[in-house]
Amino acid sequence: MIGMITAIISGVLMSIQGVFNTGVTKQTSVWVASAFVQFTALLVCLVAWFVTGRESNFLALFQVDHKYMLLGGAIGAFITYTVIQSVAALGPAKSIMLIVTSQLIAAYLIELFGLFGTQKVEFMWRKLLGLALIISGIIIFKWERS
């Protein structure tokens, strides 16, 4: 249950953040806004690390087995950029709907093929049907009368 609540909070925060970041971009630029987002995230993480007891240190990063896993921060910068651009172009609802759907498809493919060290799962038709229903929902949501 706590996982579901956390996921819901995450989705709400991502939507709000996308709108906020787009608003900052309109008054600055996409790279200034993205840099500010990443910088403030760094500050929050450092404060949280310091306050919560510092259970590990930064030298532990050098011991990460698969070094490509350290690209998460760089990917985060591109996520910030693409969310800002999509919210500006499509609006919050349409862009977040497409973002979440693409996340779900990518996550299922990662699990299906056991990529990046994840546990491989078996193909299930009902999951493919679920994805098809989500895509149908996007088409219905975007459908506008001429």
Tab-separated table of C-alpha atoms in Angstrom:
chain	number	residue	atom	x	y	z
A	1	MET	CA	0.000	0.000	0.000
A	2	ILE	CA	2.815	2.414	0.832
A	3	GLY	CA	4.310	1.749	-2.607
A	4	MET	CA	1.045	2.694	-4.303
A	5	ILE	CA	0.689	5.890	-2.280
A	6	THR	CA	4.301	6.824	-3.009
A	7	ALA	CA	3.768	6.198	-6.741
A	8	ILE	CA	0.650	8.381	-6.756
A	9	ILE	CA	2.487	11.178	-4.958
A	10	SER	CA	5.332	10.835	-7.462
A	11	GLY	CA	2.942	11.175	-10.401
A	12	VAL	CA	1.287	14.249	-8.919
A	13	LEU	CA	4.650	15.860	-8.157
A	14	MET	CA	5.938	15.110	-11.674
A	15	SER	CA	2.910	16.800	-13.202
A	16	ILE	CA	3.251	19.864	-10.990
A	17	GLN	CA	6.994	20.020	-11.631
A	18	GLY	CA	6.447	19.910	-15.393
A	19	VAL	CA	4.117	22.902	-15.214
A	20	PHE	CA	6.439	24.826	-12.881
A	21	ASN	CA	9.512	24.135	-15.015
A	22	THR	CA	7.671	25.210	-18.165
A	23	GLY	CA	6.636	28.442	-16.442
A	24	VAL	CA	10.237	29.190	-15.460
A	25	THR	CA	11.373	28.410	-19.013
A	26	LYS	CA	8.961	30.979	-20.448
A	27	GLN	CA	10.677	33.659	-18.376
A	28	THR	CA	14.264	32.419	-18.779
A	29	SER	CA	15.335	29.659	-21.198
A	30	VAL	CA	15.062	25.903	-21.284
A	31	TRP	CA	18.695	25.360	-20.289
A	32	VAL	CA	18.639	27.949	-17.492
A	33	ALA	CA	15.464	26.381	-16.104
A	34	SER	CA	16.874	22.848	-16.457
A	35	ALA	CA	20.130	23.799	-14.765
A	36	PHE	CA	18.226	25.446	-11.913
A	37	VAL	CA	16.046	22.347	-11.500
A	38	GLN	CA	19.068	20.057	-11.348
A	39	PHE	CA	20.961	22.407	-9.006
A	40	THR	CA	18.072	22.707	-6.549
A	41	ALA	CA	17.612	18.920	-6.699
A	42	LEU	CA	21.292	18.556	-5.782
A	43	LEU	CA	20.860	20.885	-2.803
A	44	VAL	CA	17.774	19.030	-1.552
A	45	CYS	CA	19.530	15.675	-1.908
A	46	LEU	CA	22.630	16.888	-0.068
A	47	VAL	CA	20.538	18.268	2.800
A	48	ALA	CA	18.493	15.045	2.960
A	49	TRP	CA	21.682	12.953	2.938
A	50	PHE	CA	23.177	15.033	5.728
A	51	VAL	CA	20.005	15.008	7.876
A	52	THR	CA	19.223	11.296	7.476
A	53	GLY	CA	22.517	10.030	8.842
A	54	ARG	CA	24.692	9.632	5.773
A	55	GLU	CA	24.399	5.845	5.575
A	56	SER	CA	26.874	5.823	2.691
A	57	ASN	CA	29.436	8.160	1.198
A	58	PHE	CA	30.148	9.421	-2.291
A	59	LEU	CA	33.157	7.133	-2.680
A	60	ALA	CA	30.673	4.249	-2.871
A	61	LEU	CA	29.779	5.507	-6.356
A	62	PHE	CA	33.147	4.226	-7.586
A	63	GLN	CA	32.141	0.722	-6.512
A	64	VAL	CA	28.926	0.570	-8.538
A	65	ASP	CA	29.134	-2.641	-10.578
A	66	HIS	CA	27.722	-1.363	-13.850
A	67	LYS	CA	29.129	2.116	-14.459
A	68	TYR	CA	26.403	2.918	-17.013
A	69	MET	CA	24.008	3.040	-14.052
A	70	LEU	CA	25.684	6.321	-13.059
A	71	LEU	CA	24.116	7.997	-16.101
A	72	GLY	CA	20.869	8.524	-14.171
A	73	GLY	CA	21.688	12.158	-13.432
A	74	ALA	CA	22.524	12.929	-17.045
A	75	ILE	CA	19.324	11.206	-18.129
A	76	GLY	CA	17.508	13.325	-15.520
A	77	ALA	CA	18.713	16.477	-17.269
A	78	PHE	CA	17.238	15.257	-20.550
A	79	ILE	CA	14.028	14.276	-18.765
A	80	THR	CA	13.720	17.814	-17.416
A	81	TYR	CA	14.338	19.253	-20.893
A	82	THR	CA	11.860	16.954	-22.650
A	83	VAL	CA	9.130	17.461	-20.031
A	84	ILE	CA	9.470	21.241	-20.346
A	85	GLN	CA	9.324	21.067	-24.140
A	86	SER	CA	6.352	18.691	-24.220
A	87	VAL	CA	4.302	20.623	-21.636
A	88	ALA	CA	4.942	23.823	-23.586
A	89	ALA	CA	3.894	22.183	-26.871
A	90	LEU	CA	0.976	20.003	-25.752
A	91	GLY	CA	-0.148	21.316	-22.369
A	92	PRO	CA	0.112	19.480	-19.049
A	93	ALA	CA	-2.560	16.799	-19.503
A	94	LYS	CA	-1.626	15.559	-22.972
A	95	SER	CA	2.101	15.657	-22.359
A	96	ILE	CA	1.941	13.852	-19.011
A	97	MET	CA	-0.422	11.270	-20.481
A	98	LEU	CA	2.087	10.504	-23.248
A	99	ILE	CA	5.024	10.586	-20.828
A	100	VAL	CA	3.400	8.120	-18.429
A	101	THR	CA	2.334	5.820	-21.270
A	102	SER	CA	5.822	5.792	-22.770
A	103	GLN	CA	7.231	5.114	-19.281
A	104	LEU	CA	4.917	2.134	-18.910
A	105	ILE	CA	5.811	0.723	-22.334
A	106	ALA	CA	9.543	1.178	-21.713
A	107	ALA	CA	9.304	-0.335	-18.222
A	108	TYR	CA	7.410	-3.361	-19.548
A	109	LEU	CA	9.991	-3.902	-22.297
A	110	ILE	CA	12.816	-3.598	-19.751
A	111	GLU	CA	11.155	-6.270	-17.596
A	112	LEU	CA	10.201	-8.437	-20.570
A	113	PHE	CA	13.778	-8.637	-21.822
A	114	GLY	CA	15.442	-8.432	-18.385
A	115	LEU	CA	17.435	-5.351	-19.370
A	116	PHE	CA	19.804	-3.471	-17.040
A	117	GLY	CA	19.888	-6.257	-14.484
A	118	THR	CA	16.151	-6.424	-13.873
A	119	GLN	CA	14.380	-9.699	-13.327
A	120	LYS	CA	12.988	-11.005	-16.614
A	121	VAL	CA	9.221	-11.557	-16.704
A	122	GLU	CA	7.166	-13.703	-19.042
A	123	PHE	CA	5.111	-12.126	-21.826
A	124	MET	CA	1.440	-11.791	-20.892
A	125	TRP	CA	-1.295	-10.982	-23.366
A	126	ARG	CA	-3.320	-9.151	-20.727
A	127	LYS	CA	-0.460	-6.692	-20.184
A	128	LEU	CA	-0.308	-6.047	-23.927
A	129	LEU	CA	-4.090	-5.551	-23.879
A	130	GLY	CA	-3.665	-3.109	-21.002
A	131	LEU	CA	-1.140	-1.115	-23.033
A	132	ALA	CA	-3.517	-1.141	-26.013
A	133	LEU	CA	-6.309	0.193	-23.778
A	134	ILE	CA	-4.054	2.988	-22.535
A	135	ILE	CA	-3.127	3.921	-26.100
A	136	SER	CA	-6.839	3.856	-27.017
A	137	GLY	CA	-7.461	6.199	-24.097
A	138	ILE	CA	-4.865	8.613	-25.460
A	139	ILE	CA	-6.545	8.596	-28.854
A	140	ILE	CA	-9.926	9.289	-27.236
A	141	PHE	CA	-8.455	11.975	-25.002
A	142	LYS	CA	-6.754	13.742	-27.911
A	143	TRP	CA	-9.718	13.375	-30.269
A	144	GLU	CA	-11.038	16.818	-31.093
A	145	ARG	CA	-14.013	17.701	-33.209
A	146	SER	CA	-13.243	19.658	-36.330
